Amino acid sequence: GAGVSQSPSNKVTEKGKDVELRCDPISGHTALYWYRQRLGQGLEFLIYFQGNSAPDKSGLPSDRFSAERTGESVSTLTIQRTQQEDSAVYLCASSVELANTIYFGEGSWLTVV
Amino acid sequence: AQKVTQAQTEISVVEKEDVTLDCVYETRDTTYYLFWYKQPPSGELVFLIRRNSFDEQNEISGRYSWNFQKSTSSFNFTITASQVVDSAVYFCALSEAGSQGNLIFGKGTKLSVKP
């Protein structure tokens, strides 16, 4: 499809396990973002990648969170030793370049039990 | 510090009414960008508008209009003749030139349009 693609769409995991969430941005978009949305809340910025520049990790809530991006394509958000407070929708987005229009994927619903 | 405030948590209107969603922002930057997104019950965020700080012209797109006023740091969104399909959570967001990848979102306004 032409939009931002995320997988899995839903993930239930046990507390303490690691999870990986994948994002495939819109082709040609150099900027990629990860946000988190807890139930009934607004969006929290986690990290963004812009081309080959060092990513802005300032929003990552703890060192259990990390993200990688291969070139200008797929990104993976990894949460290690998951906690119940990590339960949220993790939204990926991309744009042609920074400060341009940002398009969001449908999100990955993570539930930690 | 940057901040976006959407003081209206929930609004309920009857179809065909006009409704305005408020957004007030705080930033120290002179160059910044403002956005509105719609999040319907399906969950996907839908881009509605992006406005840069140097363009204070109001914009109209069909039943949607936006009023950007730097003097009051507001970027309000009006839906004219609301429809049931407008029911969603609407988010206002701010991006500063110095950290363009970091959108600061308001907490959203849940709009319910009843038939």
JSON list of C-alpha atoms in Angstrom, two decimals:
[
{"chain": "A", "resi": 1, "resn": "GLY", "atom": "CA", "xyz": [0.00, 0.00, 0.00]},
{"chain": "A", "resi": 2, "resn": "ALA", "atom": "CA", "xyz": [0.95, 3.65, -0.17]},
{"chain": "A", "resi": 3, "resn": "GLY", "atom": "CA", "xyz": [0.72, 4.45, 3.53]},
{"chain": "A", "resi": 4, "resn": "VAL", "atom": "CA", "xyz": [2.85, 3.81, 6.59]},
{"chain": "A", "resi": 5, "resn": "SER", "atom": "CA", "xyz": [2.69, 0.14, 7.44]},
{"chain": "A", "resi": 6, "resn": "GLN", "atom": "CA", "xyz": [3.14, -1.23, 10.96]},
{"chain": "A", "resi": 7, "resn": "SER", "atom": "CA", "xyz": [3.33, -4.74, 12.33]},
{"chain": "A", "resi": 8, "resn": "PRO", "atom": "CA", "xyz": [2.12, -6.43, 14.35]},
{"chain": "A", "resi": 9, "resn": "SER", "atom": "CA", "xyz": [-1.18, -4.61, 14.63]},
{"chain": "A", "resi": 10, "resn": "ASN", "atom": "CA", "xyz": [-1.78, -6.24, 17.99]},
{"chain": "A", "resi": 11, "resn": "LYS", "atom": "CA", "xyz": [0.64, -7.84, 20.43]},
{"chain": "A", "resi": 12, "resn": "VAL", "atom": "CA", "xyz": [-0.01, -9.34, 23.84]},
{"chain": "A", "resi": 13, "resn": "THR", "atom": "CA", "xyz": [3.12, -10.18, 25.78]},
{"chain": "A", "resi": 14, "resn": "GLU", "atom": "CA", "xyz": [4.04, -11.26, 29.27]},
{"chain": "A", "resi": 15, "resn": "LYS", "atom": "CA", "xyz": [5.74, -8.88, 31.62]},
{"chain": "A", "resi": 16, "resn": "GLY", "atom": "CA", "xyz": [9.49, -9.19, 31.33]},
{"chain": "A", "resi": 17, "resn": "LYS", "atom": "CA", "xyz": [9.55, -10.32, 27.72]},
{"chain": "A", "resi": 18, "resn": "ASP", "atom": "CA", "xyz": [11.10, -8.32, 24.89]},
{"chain": "A", "resi": 19, "resn": "VAL", "atom": "CA", "xyz": [9.03, -7.10, 21.95]},
{"chain": "A", "resi": 20, "resn": "GLU", "atom": "CA", "xyz": [9.87, -5.72, 18.52]},
{"chain": "A", "resi": 21, "resn": "LEU", "atom": "CA", "xyz": [7.57, -3.47, 16.57]},
{"chain": "A", "resi": 22, "resn": "ARG", "atom": "CA", "xyz": [8.16, -2.84, 12.90]},
{"chain": "A", "resi": 23, "resn": "CYS", "atom": "CA", "xyz": [7.46, 0.18, 10.73]},
{"chain": "A", "resi": 24, "resn": "ASP", "atom": "CA", "xyz": [7.65, 0.48, 6.97]},
{"chain": "A", "resi": 25, "resn": "PRO", "atom": "CA", "xyz": [7.46, 4.17, 6.01]},
{"chain": "A", "resi": 26, "resn": "ILE", "atom": "CA", "xyz": [6.07, 5.67, 2.85]},
{"chain": "A", "resi": 27, "resn": "SER", "atom": "CA", "xyz": [8.55, 5.19, 0.03]},
{"chain": "A", "resi": 28, "resn": "GLY", "atom": "CA", "xyz": [10.76, 8.23, -0.44]},
{"chain": "A", "resi": 29, "resn": "HIS", "atom": "CA", "xyz": [10.15, 9.63, 3.02]},
{"chain": "A", "resi": 30, "resn": "THR", "atom": "CA", "xyz": [13.44, 10.48, 4.69]},
{"chain": "A", "resi": 31, "resn": "ALA", "atom": "CA", "xyz": [12.05, 11.21, 8.15]},
{"chain": "A", "resi": 32, "resn": "LEU", "atom": "CA", "xyz": [10.56, 8.51, 10.38]},
{"chain": "A", "resi": 33, "resn": "TYR", "atom": "CA", "xyz": [9.02, 8.98, 13.81]},
{"chain": "A", "resi": 34, "resn": "TRP", "atom": "CA", "xyz": [7.80, 6.83, 16.69]},
{"chain": "A", "resi": 35, "resn": "TYR", "atom": "CA", "xyz": [5.13, 7.99, 19.10]},
{"chain": "A", "resi": 36, "resn": "ARG", "atom": "CA", "xyz": [3.31, 6.32, 21.96]},
{"chain": "A", "resi": 37, "resn": "GLN", "atom": "CA", "xyz": [-0.32, 6.81, 22.86]},
{"chain": "A", "resi": 38, "resn": "ARG", "atom": "CA", "xyz": [-1.62, 5.47, 26.14]},
{"chain": "A", "resi": 39, "resn": "LEU", "atom": "CA", "xyz": [-5.32, 4.76, 26.46]},
{"chain": "A", "resi": 40, "resn": "GLY", "atom": "CA", "xyz": [-7.31, 7.97, 26.37]},
{"chain": "A", "resi": 41, "resn": "GLN", "atom": "CA", "xyz": [-4.19, 10.12, 26.22]},
{"chain": "A", "resi": 42, "resn": "GLY", "atom": "CA", "xyz": [-2.43, 12.27, 23.69]},
{"chain": "A", "resi": 43, "resn": "LEU", "atom": "CA", "xyz": [0.68, 11.26, 21.81]},
{"chain": "A", "resi": 44, "resn": "GLU", "atom": "CA", "xyz": [4.13, 11.15, 23.36]},
{"chain": "A", "resi": 45, "resn": "PHE", "atom": "CA", "xyz": [7.15, 11.60, 21.14]},
{"chain": "A", "resi": 46, "resn": "LEU", "atom": "CA", "xyz": [9.69, 8.79, 21.41]},
{"chain": "A", "resi": 47, "resn": "ILE", "atom": "CA", "xyz": [12.29, 9.11, 18.65]},
{"chain": "A", "resi": 48, "resn": "TYR", "atom": "CA", "xyz": [12.80, 10.33, 15.11]},
{"chain": "A", "resi": 49, "resn": "PHE", "atom": "CA", "xyz": [15.22, 9.53, 12.31]},
{"chain": "A", "resi": 50, "resn": "GLN", "atom": "CA", "xyz": [16.16, 11.94, 9.54]},
{"chain": "A", "resi": 51, "resn": "GLY", "atom": "CA", "xyz": [18.22, 10.52, 6.68]},
{"chain": "A", "resi": 52, "resn": "ASN", "atom": "CA", "xyz": [21.69, 9.57, 7.83]},
{"chain": "A", "resi": 53, "resn": "SER", "atom": "CA", "xyz": [21.74, 11.98, 10.76]},
{"chain": "A", "resi": 54, "resn": "ALA", "atom": "CA", "xyz": [21.95, 10.72, 14.32]},
{"chain": "A", "resi": 55, "resn": "PRO", "atom": "CA", "xyz": [18.43, 10.03, 15.59]},
{"chain": "A", "resi": 56, "resn": "ASP", "atom": "CA", "xyz": [16.80, 12.25, 18.17]},
{"chain": "A", "resi": 57, "resn": "LYS", "atom": "CA", "xyz": [16.22, 9.85, 21.06]},
{"chain": "A", "resi": 58, "resn": "SER", "atom": "CA", "xyz": [15.18, 12.48, 23.55]},
{"chain": "A", "resi": 59, "resn": "GLY", "atom": "CA", "xyz": [11.68, 11.06, 24.01]},
{"chain": "A", "resi": 60, "resn": "LEU", "atom": "CA", "xyz": [12.62, 7.48, 24.86]},
{"chain": "A", "resi": 61, "resn": "PRO", "atom": "CA", "xyz": [11.28, 6.90, 28.40]},
{"chain": "A", "resi": 62, "resn": "SER", "atom": "CA", "xyz": [14.01, 4.52, 29.59]},
{"chain": "A", "resi": 63, "resn": "ASP", "atom": "CA", "xyz": [16.98, 2.50, 28.41]},
{"chain": "A", "resi": 64, "resn": "ARG", "atom": "CA", "xyz": [14.65, -0.44, 27.88]},
{"chain": "A", "resi": 65, "resn": "PHE", "atom": "CA", "xyz": [13.51, 1.33, 24.71]},
{"chain": "A", "resi": 66, "resn": "SER", "atom": "CA", "xyz": [15.61, 1.43, 21.57]},
{"chain": "A", "resi": 67, "resn": "ALA", "atom": "CA", "xyz": [15.02, 1.90, 17.87]},
{"chain": "A", "resi": 68, "resn": "GLU", "atom": "CA", "xyz": [16.92, 1.33, 14.70]},
{"chain": "A", "resi": 69, "resn": "ARG", "atom": "CA", "xyz": [16.42, 2.28, 11.11]},
{"chain": "A", "resi": 70, "resn": "THR", "atom": "CA", "xyz": [18.06, 0.76, 8.08]},
{"chain": "A", "resi": 71, "resn": "GLY", "atom": "CA", "xyz": [18.93, 3.55, 5.69]},
{"chain": "A", "resi": 72, "resn": "GLU", "atom": "CA", "xyz": [15.74, 5.32, 4.74]},
{"chain": "A", "resi": 73, "resn": "SER", "atom": "CA", "xyz": [13.54, 2.28, 5.03]},
{"chain": "A", "resi": 74, "resn": "VAL", "atom": "CA", "xyz": [12.26, 0.00, 7.74]},
{"chain": "A", "resi": 75, "resn": "SER", "atom": "CA", "xyz": [12.53, 0.85, 11.43]},
{"chain": "A", "resi": 76, "resn": "THR", "atom": "CA", "xyz": [12.24, -1.42, 14.45]},
{"chain": "A", "resi": 77, "resn": "LEU", "atom": "CA", "xyz": [11.27, -0.26, 17.93]},
{"chain": "A", "resi": 78, "resn": "THR", "atom": "CA", "xyz": [12.42, -2.67, 20.62]},
{"chain": "A", "resi": 79, "resn": "ILE", "atom": "CA", "xyz": [11.16, -2.73, 24.19]},
{"chain": "A", "resi": 80, "resn": "GLN", "atom": "CA", "xyz": [13.16, -4.93, 26.52]},
{"chain": "A", "resi": 81, "resn": "ARG", "atom": "CA", "xyz": [11.86, -6.45, 29.74]},
{"chain": "A", "resi": 82, "resn": "THR", "atom": "CA", "xyz": [8.38, -5.07, 29.13]},
{"chain": "A", "resi": 83, "resn": "GLN", "atom": "CA", "xyz": [6.39, -3.61, 32.02]},
{"chain": "A", "resi": 84, "resn": "GLN", "atom": "CA", "xyz": [2.65, -3.15, 32.33]},
{"chain": "A", "resi": 85, "resn": "GLU", "atom": "CA", "xyz": [3.03, 0.60, 31.95]},
{"chain": "A", "resi": 86, "resn": "ASP", "atom": "CA", "xyz": [4.40, -0.03, 28.45]},
{"chain": "A", "resi": 87, "resn": "SER", "atom": "CA", "xyz": [0.91, -1.03, 27.34]},
{"chain": "A", "resi": 88, "resn": "ALA", "atom": "CA", "xyz": [-0.08, 1.49, 24.68]},
{"chain": "A", "resi": 89, "resn": "VAL", "atom": "CA", "xyz": [-0.48, 2.04, 20.98]},
{"chain": "A", "resi": 90, "resn": "TYR", "atom": "CA", "xyz": [2.86, 2.62, 19.32]},
{"chain": "A", "resi": 91, "resn": "LEU", "atom": "CA", "xyz": [2.45, 4.84, 16.29]},
{"chain": "A", "resi": 92, "resn": "CYS", "atom": "CA", "xyz": [4.96, 5.19, 13.52]},
{"chain": "A", "resi": 93, "resn": "ALA", "atom": "CA", "xyz": [4.91, 8.08, 11.08]},
{"chain": "A", "resi": 94, "resn": "SER", "atom": "CA", "xyz": [6.94, 9.38, 8.17]},
{"chain": "A", "resi": 95, "resn": "SER", "atom": "CA", "xyz": [7.39, 12.55, 6.17]},
{"chain": "A", "resi": 96, "resn": "VAL", "atom": "CA", "xyz": [9.25, 13.65, 3.07]},
{"chain": "A", "resi": 97, "resn": "GLU", "atom": "CA", "xyz": [11.55, 15.61, 5.33]},
{"chain": "A", "resi": 98, "resn": "LEU", "atom": "CA", "xyz": [11.45, 17.11, 8.78]},
{"chain": "A", "resi": 99, "resn": "ALA", "atom": "CA", "xyz": [8.70, 19.66, 9.44]},
{"chain": "A", "resi": 100, "resn": "ASN", "atom": "CA", "xyz": [6.81, 18.53, 6.42]},
{"chain": "A", "resi": 101, "resn": "THR", "atom": "CA", "xyz": [3.43, 16.84, 6.64]},
{"chain": "A", "resi": 102, "resn": "ILE", "atom": "CA", "xyz": [3.66, 13.77, 8.82]},
{"chain": "A", "resi": 103, "resn": "TYR", "atom": "CA", "xyz": [1.63, 10.71, 7.93]},
{"chain": "A", "resi": 104, "resn": "PHE", "atom": "CA", "xyz": [0.84, 8.12, 10.59]},
{"chain": "A", "resi": 105, "resn": "GLY", "atom": "CA", "xyz": [0.41, 4.39, 10.42]},
{"chain": "A", "resi": 106, "resn": "GLU", "atom": "CA", "xyz": [-2.44, 2.57, 12.13]},
{"chain": "A", "resi": 107, "resn": "GLY", "atom": "CA", "xyz": [-0.33, 1.71, 15.12]},
{"chain": "A", "resi": 108, "resn": "SER", "atom": "CA", "xyz": [0.71, -1.40, 16.99]},
{"chain": "A", "resi": 109, "resn": "TRP", "atom": "CA", "xyz": [-1.42, -2.13, 20.04]},
{"chain": "A", "resi": 110, "resn": "LEU", "atom": "CA", "xyz": [0.81, -3.54, 22.78]},
{"chain": "A", "resi": 111, "resn": "THR", "atom": "CA", "xyz": [-0.67, -5.13, 25.88]},
{"chain": "A", "resi": 112, "resn": "VAL", "atom": "CA", "xyz": [1.65, -6.31, 28.63]},
{"chain": "A", "resi": 113, "resn": "VAL", "atom": "CA", "xyz": [0.04, -8.79, 31.00]},
{"chain": "B", "resi": 1, "resn": "ALA", "atom": "CA", "xyz": [9.13, 25.30, 27.01]},
{"chain": "B", "resi": 2, "resn": "GLN", "atom": "CA", "xyz": [6.76, 24.15, 24.33]},
{"chain": "B", "resi": 3, "resn": "LYS", "atom": "CA", "xyz": [3.24, 23.12, 25.16]},
{"chain": "B", "resi": 4, "resn": "VAL", "atom": "CA", "xyz": [-0.11, 22.62, 23.48]},
{"chain": "B", "resi": 5, "resn": "THR", "atom": "CA", "xyz": [-3.34, 23.01, 25.42]},
{"chain": "B", "resi": 6, "resn": "GLN", "atom": "CA", "xyz": [-6.70, 21.77, 24.26]},
{"chain": "B", "resi": 7, "resn": "ALA", "atom": "CA", "xyz": [-8.90, 22.84, 27.12]},
{"chain": "B", "resi": 8, "resn": "GLN", "atom": "CA", "xyz": [-12.03, 21.11, 25.81]},
{"chain": "B", "resi": 9, "resn": "THR", "atom": "CA", "xyz": [-11.85, 17.45, 26.74]},
{"chain": "B", "resi": 10, "resn": "GLU", "atom": "CA", "xyz": [-15.17, 16.48, 25.19]},
{"chain": "B", "resi": 11, "resn": "ILE", "atom": "CA", "xyz": [-17.74, 18.29, 23.08]},
{"chain": "B", "resi": 12, "resn": "SER", "atom": "CA", "xyz": [-21.13, 17.00, 22.05]},
{"chain": "B", "resi": 13, "resn": "VAL", "atom": "CA", "xyz": [-23.20, 18.65, 19.33]},
{"chain": "B", "resi": 14, "resn": "VAL", "atom": "CA", "xyz": [-26.19, 17.80, 17.21]},
{"chain": "B", "resi": 15, "resn": "GLU", "atom": "CA", "xyz": [-25.73, 17.31, 13.50]},
{"chain": "B", "resi": 16, "resn": "LYS", "atom": "CA", "xyz": [-25.64, 20.52, 11.43]},
{"chain": "B", "resi": 17, "resn": "GLU", "atom": "CA", "xyz": [-24.40, 22.60, 14.35]},
{"chain": "B", "resi": 18, "resn": "ASP", "atom": "CA", "xyz": [-21.14, 24.50, 13.97]},
{"chain": "B", "resi": 19, "resn": "VAL", "atom": "CA", "xyz": [-18.42, 23.64, 16.46]},
{"chain": "B", "resi": 20, "resn": "THR", "atom": "CA", "xyz": [-15.05, 25.20, 17.29]},
{"chain": "B", "resi": 21, "resn": "LEU", "atom": "CA", "xyz": [-12.19, 23.26, 18.82]},
{"chain": "B", "resi": 22, "resn": "ASP", "atom": "CA", "xyz": [-9.72, 25.40, 20.70]},
{"chain": "B", "resi": 23, "resn": "CYS", "atom": "CA", "xyz": [-5.95, 25.08, 20.64]},
{"chain": "B", "resi": 24, "resn": "VAL", "atom": "CA", "xyz": [-3.51, 27.29, 22.52]},
{"chain": "B", "resi": 25, "resn": "TYR", "atom": "CA", "xyz": [0.22, 26.79, 22.19]},
{"chain": "B", "resi": 26, "resn": "GLU", "atom": "CA", "xyz": [3.38, 27.96, 23.91]},
{"chain": "B", "resi": 27, "resn": "THR", "atom": "CA", "xyz": [6.77, 28.24, 22.26]},
{"chain": "B", "resi": 28, "resn": "ARG", "atom": "CA", "xyz": [9.87, 30.42, 22.43]},
{"chain": "B", "resi": 29, "resn": "ASP", "atom": "CA", "xyz": [10.75, 29.84, 18.79]},
{"chain": "B", "resi": 30, "resn": "THR", "atom": "CA", "xyz": [9.82, 32.38, 16.17]},
{"chain": "B", "resi": 31, "resn": "THR", "atom": "CA", "xyz": [9.67, 29.64, 13.55]},
{"chain": "B", "resi": 32, "resn": "TYR", "atom": "CA", "xyz": [7.31, 26.81, 14.26]},
{"chain": "B", "resi": 33, "resn": "TYR", "atom": "CA", "xyz": [4.61, 24.68, 12.70]},
{"chain": "B", "resi": 34, "resn": "LEU", "atom": "CA", "xyz": [1.10, 23.89, 13.84]},
{"chain": "B", "resi": 35, "resn": "PHE", "atom": "CA", "xyz": [-0.94, 20.85, 12.91]},
{"chain": "B", "resi": 36, "resn": "TRP", "atom": "CA", "xyz": [-4.38, 19.39, 13.36]},
{"chain": "B", "resi": 37, "resn": "TYR", "atom": "CA", "xyz": [-5.01, 15.67, 13.20]},
{"chain": "B", "resi": 38, "resn": "LYS", "atom": "CA", "xyz": [-8.23, 13.67, 13.36]},
{"chain": "B", "resi": 39, "resn": "GLN", "atom": "CA", "xyz": [-8.36, 10.29, 15.07]},
{"chain": "B", "resi": 40, "resn": "PRO", "atom": "CA", "xyz": [-11.61, 8.48, 14.28]},
{"chain": "B", "resi": 41, "resn": "PRO", "atom": "CA", "xyz": [-12.70, 5.42, 16.27]},
{"chain": "B", "resi": 42, "resn": "SER", "atom": "CA", "xyz": [-10.67, 3.24, 13.91]},
{"chain": "B", "resi": 43, "resn": "GLY", "atom": "CA", "xyz": [-7.57, 4.74, 15.53]},
{"chain": "B", "resi": 44, "resn": "GLU", "atom": "CA", "xyz": [-5.57, 5.98, 12.57]},
{"chain": "B", "resi": 45, "resn": "LEU", "atom": "CA", "xyz": [-4.39, 9.59, 12.77]},
{"chain": "B", "resi": 46, "resn": "VAL", "atom": "CA", "xyz": [-5.49, 11.57, 9.74]},
{"chain": "B", "resi": 47, "resn": "PHE", "atom": "CA", "xyz": [-3.62, 14.72, 8.80]},
{"chain": "B", "resi": 48, "resn": "LEU", "atom": "CA", "xyz": [-5.86, 17.76, 8.38]},
{"chain": "B", "resi": 49, "resn": "ILE", "atom": "CA", "xyz": [-3.62, 20.82, 8.14]},
{"chain": "B", "resi": 50, "resn": "ARG", "atom": "CA", "xyz": [-0.11, 22.15, 8.64]},
{"chain": "B", "resi": 51, "resn": "ARG", "atom": "CA", "xyz": [0.55, 25.86, 9.12]},
{"chain": "B", "resi": 52, "resn": "ASN", "atom": "CA", "xyz": [3.89, 27.63, 9.56]},
{"chain": "B", "resi": 53, "resn": "SER", "atom": "CA", "xyz": [4.33, 30.53, 11.95]},
{"chain": "B", "resi": 54, "resn": "PHE", "atom": "CA", "xyz": [4.86, 33.08, 9.19]},
{"chain": "B", "resi": 55, "resn": "ASP", "atom": "CA", "xyz": [1.52, 32.45, 7.56]},
{"chain": "B", "resi": 56, "resn": "GLU", "atom": "CA", "xyz": [-1.34, 33.88, 9.58]},
{"chain": "B", "resi": 57, "resn": "GLN", "atom": "CA", "xyz": [-3.87, 33.63, 6.83]},
{"chain": "B", "resi": 58, "resn": "ASN", "atom": "CA", "xyz": [-6.94, 31.76, 7.84]},
{"chain": "B", "resi": 59, "resn": "GLU", "atom": "CA", "xyz": [-7.73, 28.71, 5.80]},
{"chain": "B", "resi": 60, "resn": "ILE", "atom": "CA", "xyz": [-10.95, 27.10, 4.69]},
{"chain": "B", "resi": 61, "resn": "SER", "atom": "CA", "xyz": [-11.30, 23.62, 3.28]},
{"chain": "B", "resi": 62, "resn": "GLY", "atom": "CA", "xyz": [-14.87, 22.64, 2.66]},
{"chain": "B", "resi": 63, "resn": "ARG", "atom": "CA", "xyz": [-16.64, 22.55, 6.02]},
{"chain": "B", "resi": 64, "resn": "TYR", "atom": "CA", "xyz": [-13.35, 22.95, 7.89]},
{"chain": "B", "resi": 65, "resn": "SER", "atom": "CA", "xyz": [-11.73, 26.27, 8.72]},
{"chain": "B", "resi": 66, "resn": "TRP", "atom": "CA", "xyz": [-8.78, 27.30, 10.85]},
{"chain": "B", "resi": 67, "resn": "ASN", "atom": "CA", "xyz": [-8.14, 30.57, 12.64]},
{"chain": "B", "resi": 68, "resn": "PHE", "atom": "CA", "xyz": [-4.48, 31.19, 13.42]},
{"chain": "B", "resi": 69, "resn": "GLN", "atom": "CA", "xyz": [-3.82, 34.15, 15.73]},
{"chain": "B", "resi": 70, "resn": "LYS", "atom": "CA", "xyz": [-0.25, 34.70, 16.88]},
{"chain": "B", "resi": 71, "resn": "SER", "atom": "CA", "xyz": [-1.35, 37.49, 19.21]},
{"chain": "B", "resi": 72, "resn": "THR", "atom": "CA", "xyz": [-3.22, 34.99, 21.34]},
{"chain": "B", "resi": 73, "resn": "SER", "atom": "CA", "xyz": [-1.09, 31.93, 20.44]},
{"chain": "B", "resi": 74, "resn": "SER", "atom": "CA", "xyz": [-4.16, 30.13, 19.23]},
{"chain": "B", "resi": 75, "resn": "PHE", "atom": "CA", "xyz": [-4.91, 27.90, 16.28]},
{"chain": "B", "resi": 76, "resn": "ASN", "atom": "CA", "xyz": [-8.61, 27.10, 16.50]},
{"chain": "B", "resi": 77, "resn": "PHE", "atom": "CA", "xyz": [-10.47, 24.69, 14.27]},
{"chain": "B", "resi": 78, "resn": "THR", "atom": "CA", "xyz": [-14.10, 25.14, 13.23]},
{"chain": "B", "resi": 79, "resn": "ILE", "atom": "CA", "xyz": [-16.34, 22.55, 11.65]},
{"chain": "B", "resi": 80, "resn": "THR", "atom": "CA", "xyz": [-19.37, 24.06, 9.95]},
{"chain": "B", "resi": 81, "resn": "ALA", "atom": "CA", "xyz": [-22.59, 22.08, 9.65]},
{"chain": "B", "resi": 82, "resn": "SER", "atom": "CA", "xyz": [-21.16, 19.13, 11.56]},
{"chain": "B", "resi": 83, "resn": "GLN", "atom": "CA", "xyz": [-21.93, 15.58, 10.50]},
{"chain": "B", "resi": 84, "resn": "VAL", "atom": "CA", "xyz": [-21.94, 12.28, 12.36]},
{"chain": "B", "resi": 85, "resn": "VAL", "atom": "CA", "xyz": [-18.80, 11.25, 10.44]},
{"chain": "B", "resi": 86, "resn": "ASP", "atom": "CA", "xyz": [-16.97, 14.14, 12.11]},
{"chain": "B", "resi": 87, "resn": "SER", "atom": "CA", "xyz": [-17.12, 12.27, 15.40]},
{"chain": "B", "resi": 88, "resn": "ALA", "atom": "CA", "xyz": [-13.52, 11.66, 16.42]},
{"chain": "B", "resi": 89, "resn": "VAL", "atom": "CA", "xyz": [-10.77, 12.85, 18.69]},
{"chain": "B", "resi": 90, "resn": "TYR", "atom": "CA", "xyz": [-9.02, 15.90, 17.28]},
{"chain": "B", "resi": 91, "resn": "PHE", "atom": "CA", "xyz": [-5.43, 16.67, 18.16]},
{"chain": "B", "resi": 92, "resn": "CYS", "atom": "CA", "xyz": [-3.60, 19.94, 17.79]},
{"chain": "B", "resi": 93, "resn": "ALA", "atom": "CA", "xyz": [0.21, 19.73, 17.60]},
{"chain": "B", "resi": 94, "resn": "LEU", "atom": "CA", "xyz": [3.24, 22.01, 17.56]},
{"chain": "B", "resi": 95, "resn": "SER", "atom": "CA", "xyz": [6.65, 21.49, 16.01]},
{"chain": "B", "resi": 96, "resn": "GLU", "atom": "CA", "xyz": [9.50, 23.93, 16.60]},
{"chain": "B", "resi": 97, "resn": "ALA", "atom": "CA", "xyz": [12.14, 24.70, 14.01]},
{"chain": "B", "resi": 98, "resn": "GLY", "atom": "CA", "xyz": [14.86, 23.60, 16.40]},
{"chain": "B", "resi": 99, "resn": "SER", "atom": "CA", "xyz": [13.39, 20.12, 16.89]},
{"chain": "B", "resi": 100, "resn": "GLN", "atom": "CA", "xyz": [11.29, 19.57, 13.86]},
{"chain": "B", "resi": 101, "resn": "GLY", "atom": "CA", "xyz": [10.86, 15.88, 14.32]},
{"chain": "B", "resi": 102, "resn": "ASN", "atom": "CA", "xyz": [9.29, 16.24, 17.72]},
{"chain": "B", "resi": 103, "resn": "LEU", "atom": "CA", "xyz": [5.61, 17.07, 17.49]},
{"chain": "B", "resi": 104, "resn": "ILE", "atom": "CA", "xyz": [4.17, 18.17, 20.78]},
{"chain": "B", "resi": 105, "resn": "PHE", "atom": "CA", "xyz": [0.56, 17.08, 20.90]},
{"chain": "B", "resi": 106, "resn": "GLY", "atom": "CA", "xyz": [-2.30, 18.41, 22.94]},
{"chain": "B", "resi": 107, "resn": "LYS", "atom": "CA", "xyz": [-4.37, 15.90, 24.85]},
{"chain": "B", "resi": 108, "resn": "GLY", "atom": "CA", "xyz": [-7.10, 15.98, 22.24]},
{"chain": "B", "resi": 109, "resn": "THR", "atom": "CA", "xyz": [-10.74, 16.96, 22.12]},
{"chain": "B", "resi": 110, "resn": "LYS", "atom": "CA", "xyz": [-13.30, 14.23, 21.69]},
{"chain": "B", "resi": 111, "resn": "LEU", "atom": "CA", "xyz": [-16.08, 15.44, 19.42]},
{"chain": "B", "resi": 112, "resn": "SER", "atom": "CA", "xyz": [-19.38, 13.56, 19.34]},
{"chain": "B", "resi": 113, "resn": "VAL", "atom": "CA", "xyz": [-21.86, 14.56, 16.68]},
{"chain": "B", "resi": 114, "resn": "LYS", "atom": "CA", "xyz": [-25.31, 13.14, 17.29]},
{"chain": "B", "resi": 115, "resn": "PRO", "atom": "CA", "xyz": [-27.93, 12.71, 14.57]}
]
